[in-house]
CSV table of C-alpha atoms in Angstrom, one decimal:
chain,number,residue,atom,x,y,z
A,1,UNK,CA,-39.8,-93.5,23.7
A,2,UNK,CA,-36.6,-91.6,22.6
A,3,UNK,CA,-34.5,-89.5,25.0
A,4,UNK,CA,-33.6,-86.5,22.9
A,5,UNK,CA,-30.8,-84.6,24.3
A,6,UNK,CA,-31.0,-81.0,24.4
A,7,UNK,CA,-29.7,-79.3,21.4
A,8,UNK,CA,-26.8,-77.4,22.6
A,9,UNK,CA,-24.8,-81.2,23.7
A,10,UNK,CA,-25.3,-81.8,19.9
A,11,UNK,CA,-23.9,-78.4,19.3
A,12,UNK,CA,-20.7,-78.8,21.6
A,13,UNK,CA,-20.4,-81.9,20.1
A,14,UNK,CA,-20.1,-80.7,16.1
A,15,UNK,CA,-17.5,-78.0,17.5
A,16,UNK,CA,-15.2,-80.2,19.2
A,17,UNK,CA,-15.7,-82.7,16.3
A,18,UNK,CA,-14.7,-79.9,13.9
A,19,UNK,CA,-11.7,-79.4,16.1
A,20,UNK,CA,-10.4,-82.1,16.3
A,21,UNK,CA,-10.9,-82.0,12.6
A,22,UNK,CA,-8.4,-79.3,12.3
A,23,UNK,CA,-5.6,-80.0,14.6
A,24,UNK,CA,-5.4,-83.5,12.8
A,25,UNK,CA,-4.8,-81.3,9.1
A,26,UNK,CA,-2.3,-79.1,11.1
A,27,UNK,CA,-0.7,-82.4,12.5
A,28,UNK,CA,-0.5,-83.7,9.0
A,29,UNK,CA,1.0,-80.7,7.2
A,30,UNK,CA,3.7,-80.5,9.6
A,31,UNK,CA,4.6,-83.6,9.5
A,32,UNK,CA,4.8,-83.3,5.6
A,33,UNK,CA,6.7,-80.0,5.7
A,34,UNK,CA,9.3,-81.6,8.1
A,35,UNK,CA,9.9,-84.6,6.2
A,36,UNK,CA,10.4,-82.5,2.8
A,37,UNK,CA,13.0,-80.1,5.0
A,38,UNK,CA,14.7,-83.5,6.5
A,39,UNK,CA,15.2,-85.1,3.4
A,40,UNK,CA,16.4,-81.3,1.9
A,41,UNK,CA,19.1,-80.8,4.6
A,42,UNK,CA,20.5,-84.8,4.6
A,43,UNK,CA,20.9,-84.2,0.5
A,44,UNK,CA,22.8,-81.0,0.1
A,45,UNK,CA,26.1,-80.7,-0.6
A,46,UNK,CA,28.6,-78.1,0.9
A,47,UNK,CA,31.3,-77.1,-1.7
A,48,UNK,CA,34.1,-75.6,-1.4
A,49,UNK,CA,37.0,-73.9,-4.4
A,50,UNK,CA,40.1,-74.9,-3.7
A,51,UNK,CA,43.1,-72.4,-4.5
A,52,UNK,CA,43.7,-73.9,-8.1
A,53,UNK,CA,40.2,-72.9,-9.0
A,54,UNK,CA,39.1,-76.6,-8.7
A,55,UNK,CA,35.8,-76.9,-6.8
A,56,UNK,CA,35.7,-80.3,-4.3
A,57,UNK,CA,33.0,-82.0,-1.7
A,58,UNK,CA,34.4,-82.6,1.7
A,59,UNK,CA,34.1,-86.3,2.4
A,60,UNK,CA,34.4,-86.0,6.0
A,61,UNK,CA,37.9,-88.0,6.1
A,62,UNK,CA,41.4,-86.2,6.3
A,63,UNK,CA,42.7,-84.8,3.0
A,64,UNK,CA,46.3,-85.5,1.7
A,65,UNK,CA,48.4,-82.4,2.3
A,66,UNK,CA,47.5,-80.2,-1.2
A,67,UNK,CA,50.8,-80.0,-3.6
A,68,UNK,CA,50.8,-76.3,-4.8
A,69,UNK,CA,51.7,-76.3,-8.4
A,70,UNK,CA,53.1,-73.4,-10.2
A,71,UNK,CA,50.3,-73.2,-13.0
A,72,UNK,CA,47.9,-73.1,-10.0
A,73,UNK,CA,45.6,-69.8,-10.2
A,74,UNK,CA,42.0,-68.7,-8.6
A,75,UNK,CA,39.6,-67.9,-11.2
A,76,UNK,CA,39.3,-64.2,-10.6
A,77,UNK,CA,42.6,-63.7,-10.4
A,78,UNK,CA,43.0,-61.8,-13.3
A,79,UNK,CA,42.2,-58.3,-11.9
A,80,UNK,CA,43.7,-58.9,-8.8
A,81,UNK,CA,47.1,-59.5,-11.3
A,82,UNK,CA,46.2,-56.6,-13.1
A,83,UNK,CA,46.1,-54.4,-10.4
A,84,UNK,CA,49.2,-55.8,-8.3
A,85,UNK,CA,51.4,-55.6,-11.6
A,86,UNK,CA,50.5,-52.1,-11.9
A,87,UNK,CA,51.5,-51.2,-8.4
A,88,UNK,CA,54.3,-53.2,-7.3
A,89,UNK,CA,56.4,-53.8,-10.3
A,90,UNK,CA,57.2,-49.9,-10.2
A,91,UNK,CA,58.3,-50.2,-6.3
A,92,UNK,CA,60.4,-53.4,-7.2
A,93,UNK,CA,62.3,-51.7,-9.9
A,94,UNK,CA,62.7,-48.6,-7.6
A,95,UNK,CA,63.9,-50.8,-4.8
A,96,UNK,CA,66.2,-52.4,-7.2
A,97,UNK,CA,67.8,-49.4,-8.7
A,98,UNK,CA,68.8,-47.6,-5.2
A,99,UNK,CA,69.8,-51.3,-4.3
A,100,UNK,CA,72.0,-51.1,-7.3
A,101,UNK,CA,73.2,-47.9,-7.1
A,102,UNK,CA,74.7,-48.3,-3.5
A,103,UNK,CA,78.3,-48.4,-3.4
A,104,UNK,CA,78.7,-50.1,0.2
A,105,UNK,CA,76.4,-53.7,1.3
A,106,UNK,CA,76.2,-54.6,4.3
A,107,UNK,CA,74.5,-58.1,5.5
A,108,UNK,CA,71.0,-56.6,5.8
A,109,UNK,CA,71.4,-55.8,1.9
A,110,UNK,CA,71.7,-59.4,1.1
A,111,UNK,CA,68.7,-61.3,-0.5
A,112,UNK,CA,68.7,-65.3,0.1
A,113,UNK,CA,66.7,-67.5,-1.8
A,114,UNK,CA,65.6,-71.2,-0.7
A,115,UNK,CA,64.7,-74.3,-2.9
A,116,UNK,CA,65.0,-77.6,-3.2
A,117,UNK,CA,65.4,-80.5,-6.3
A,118,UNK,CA,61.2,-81.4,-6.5
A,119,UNK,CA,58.7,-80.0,-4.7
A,120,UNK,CA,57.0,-83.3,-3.7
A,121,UNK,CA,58.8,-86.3,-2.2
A,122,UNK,CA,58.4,-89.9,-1.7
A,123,UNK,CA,61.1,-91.6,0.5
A,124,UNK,CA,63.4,-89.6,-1.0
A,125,UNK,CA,66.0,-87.5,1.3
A,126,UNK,CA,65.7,-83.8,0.4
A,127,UNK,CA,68.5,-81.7,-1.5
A,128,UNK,CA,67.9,-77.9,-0.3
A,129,UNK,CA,69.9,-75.2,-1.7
A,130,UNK,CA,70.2,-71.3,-0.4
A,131,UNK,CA,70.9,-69.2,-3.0
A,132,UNK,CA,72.9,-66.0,-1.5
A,133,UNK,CA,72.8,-62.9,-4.1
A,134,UNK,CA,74.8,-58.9,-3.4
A,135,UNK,CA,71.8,-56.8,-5.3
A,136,UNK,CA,74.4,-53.7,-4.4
A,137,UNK,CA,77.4,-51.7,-6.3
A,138,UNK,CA,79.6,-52.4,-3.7
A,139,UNK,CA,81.5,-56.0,-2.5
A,140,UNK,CA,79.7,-57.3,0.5
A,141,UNK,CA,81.7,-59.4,2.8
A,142,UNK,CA,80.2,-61.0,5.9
A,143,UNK,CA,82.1,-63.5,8.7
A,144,UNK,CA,80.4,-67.0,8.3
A,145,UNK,CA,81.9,-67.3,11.1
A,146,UNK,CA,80.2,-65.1,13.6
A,147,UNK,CA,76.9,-64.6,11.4
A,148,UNK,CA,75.8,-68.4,11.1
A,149,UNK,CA,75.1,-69.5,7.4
A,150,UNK,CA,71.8,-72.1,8.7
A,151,UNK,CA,69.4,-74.1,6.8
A,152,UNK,CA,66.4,-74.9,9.3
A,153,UNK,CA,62.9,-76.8,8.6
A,154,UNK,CA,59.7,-76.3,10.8
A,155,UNK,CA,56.4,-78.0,10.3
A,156,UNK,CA,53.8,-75.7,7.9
A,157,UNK,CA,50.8,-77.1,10.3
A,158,UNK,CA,51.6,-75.9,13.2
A,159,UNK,CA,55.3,-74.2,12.5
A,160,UNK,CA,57.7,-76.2,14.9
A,161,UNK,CA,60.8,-76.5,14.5
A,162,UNK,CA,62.0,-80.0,13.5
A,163,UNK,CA,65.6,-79.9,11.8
A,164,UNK,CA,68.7,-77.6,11.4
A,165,UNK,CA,71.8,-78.2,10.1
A,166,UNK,CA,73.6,-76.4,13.0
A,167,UNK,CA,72.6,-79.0,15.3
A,168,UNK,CA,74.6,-81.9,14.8
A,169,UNK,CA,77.5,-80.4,12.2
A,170,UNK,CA,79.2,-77.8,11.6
A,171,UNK,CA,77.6,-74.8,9.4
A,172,UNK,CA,77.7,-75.3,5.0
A,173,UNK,CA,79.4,-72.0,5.4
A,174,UNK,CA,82.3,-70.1,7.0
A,175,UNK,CA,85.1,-67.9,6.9
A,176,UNK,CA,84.6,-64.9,4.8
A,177,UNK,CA,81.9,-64.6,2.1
A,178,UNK,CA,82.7,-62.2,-0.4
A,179,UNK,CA,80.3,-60.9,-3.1
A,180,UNK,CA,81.0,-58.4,-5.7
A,181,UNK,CA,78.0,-56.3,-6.9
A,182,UNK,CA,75.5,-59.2,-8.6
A,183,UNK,CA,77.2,-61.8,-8.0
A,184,UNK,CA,75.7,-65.1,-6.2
A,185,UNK,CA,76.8,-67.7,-4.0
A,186,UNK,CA,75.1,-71.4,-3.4
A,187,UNK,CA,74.8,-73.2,-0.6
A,188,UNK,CA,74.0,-77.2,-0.4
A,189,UNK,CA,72.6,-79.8,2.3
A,190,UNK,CA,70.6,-82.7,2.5
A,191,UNK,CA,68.0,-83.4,5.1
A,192,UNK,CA,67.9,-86.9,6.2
A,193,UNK,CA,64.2,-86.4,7.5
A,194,UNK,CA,65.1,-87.2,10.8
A,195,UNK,CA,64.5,-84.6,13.4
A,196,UNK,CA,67.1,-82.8,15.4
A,197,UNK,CA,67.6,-80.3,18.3
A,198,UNK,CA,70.5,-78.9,20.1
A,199,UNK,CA,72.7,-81.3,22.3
A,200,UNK,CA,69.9,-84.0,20.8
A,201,UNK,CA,72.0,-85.6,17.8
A,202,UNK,CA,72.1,-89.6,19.7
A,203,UNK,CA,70.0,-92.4,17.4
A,204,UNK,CA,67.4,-92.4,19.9
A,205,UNK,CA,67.2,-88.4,19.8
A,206,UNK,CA,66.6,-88.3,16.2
A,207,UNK,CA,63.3,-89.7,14.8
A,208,UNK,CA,61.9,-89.7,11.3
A,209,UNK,CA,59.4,-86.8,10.8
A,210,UNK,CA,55.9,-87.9,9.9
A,211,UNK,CA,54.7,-87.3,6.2
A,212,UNK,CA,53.1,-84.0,5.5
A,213,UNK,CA,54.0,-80.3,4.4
A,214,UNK,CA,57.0,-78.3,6.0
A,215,UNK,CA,58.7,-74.9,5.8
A,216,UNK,CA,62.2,-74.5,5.1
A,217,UNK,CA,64.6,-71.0,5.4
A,218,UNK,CA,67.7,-69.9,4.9
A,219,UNK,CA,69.4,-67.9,7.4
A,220,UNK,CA,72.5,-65.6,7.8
A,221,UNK,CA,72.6,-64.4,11.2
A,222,UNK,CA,69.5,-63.0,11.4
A,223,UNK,CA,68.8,-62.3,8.1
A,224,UNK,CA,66.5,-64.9,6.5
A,225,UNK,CA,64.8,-66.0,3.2
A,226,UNK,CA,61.0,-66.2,2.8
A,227,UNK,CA,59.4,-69.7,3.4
A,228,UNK,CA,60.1,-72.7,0.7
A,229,UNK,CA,57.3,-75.3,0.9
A,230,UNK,CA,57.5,-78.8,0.0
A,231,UNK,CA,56.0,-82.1,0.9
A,232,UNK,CA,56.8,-85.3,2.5
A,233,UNK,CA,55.6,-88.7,1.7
């Protein structure tokens, strides 16, 4: 004789078959979905457009410091020309004509210029040159002596100071500079890439700098150039 269980066992029983049914689906679709999303995420690629227009994937390793080049322009650059062309060019000539039209200078009126012989270097010591110009109708004359004529170099990363010329010799420049309206006057040095401070000019003092970008001025007094960038192998 058979032992027939009452009929609602066998009905608990289909439900919690059917459920477990269903949370084994669910179970499976997530874990599908997760792998397709894990395997999306480990593939892509973050890009990024340099400031020559050039797009580049990070590799994850330190990047050589980038070499600006003059032909060097963004891609949408063009309206951004347009535009500043339109509205500075007009205040540059304006700025240039009362500069021109003044019959006394003064040091504030003087505009200095940096550069340097190549942009990029290997183990080569660099040659900088400040370039001193009287935009004024009137002679300019300025004491060397008591306004200090300075070439100084910082770091671009984090803008320290690493080298002047003032700190173990004596200034490229002194006595009396005298300009007559337009006229220019050059300065020289060379950097031996060794850092310097002042009252720190012994051997041990003075170390070679590490390779890498840096920032060098031109300064009379306190009237400077705008940064000059250039690299260091």
């Amino acid at each position: 004789m058979t032992n027939k269980l009452p009929e609602e066992i066998y009905r608990r029983r289909r439900i919690a078959a059917l459920v477990i049914i269903v949370v084994v689906i669910f179970a499976l679709l997530w874990g599908i979905s997760s792998l397709f999303s894990s395997s999306d995420t480990s593939s892509e690629q973050v890009n990024v457009t340099r400031d020559d227009g050039q797009t580049v994937t990070p590799s994850g390793k330190a990047a050589e410091p980038y070499k600006p080049s003059s032909e060097a322009k963004p891609k949408d650059d063009k309206a951004k020309d347009s535009s500043s062309s339109q509205t500075t060019e007009p205040d540059k000539k304006t700025d240039d004509a009362a500069l021109a039209a003044k019959k006394d200078c003064s040091l504030a009126d003087l505009q200095i210029k940096v550069t340097s012989d190549r942009p990029n270097y290997g183990t080569e010591q660099p040659k900088l040159a400040m370039t001193v110009h009287n935009p004024t109708g009137g002679e300019c004359v300025v004491n060397l002596d008591e306004q200090k004529l300075r070439f100084e170099v910082f770091t671009l990363a984090d803008y320290q100071r690493v080298w002047s010329d003032l700190d173990c010799n004596e200034s490229e420049g002194k006595g009396e500079l005298r300009l007559k309206p337009g006229e220019d006057a050059v300065y020289t040095a060379v950097w031996s890439r060794l850092s310097s401070a002042p009252n720190k000019c012994t051997e041990a003092d003075r170390q070679p700098v590490a390779a890498g970008p840096y920032l060098f001025y031109g300064l009379i007094g306190d009237k400077n150039s705008d940064g000059y960038t250039f690299n260091l192998g």
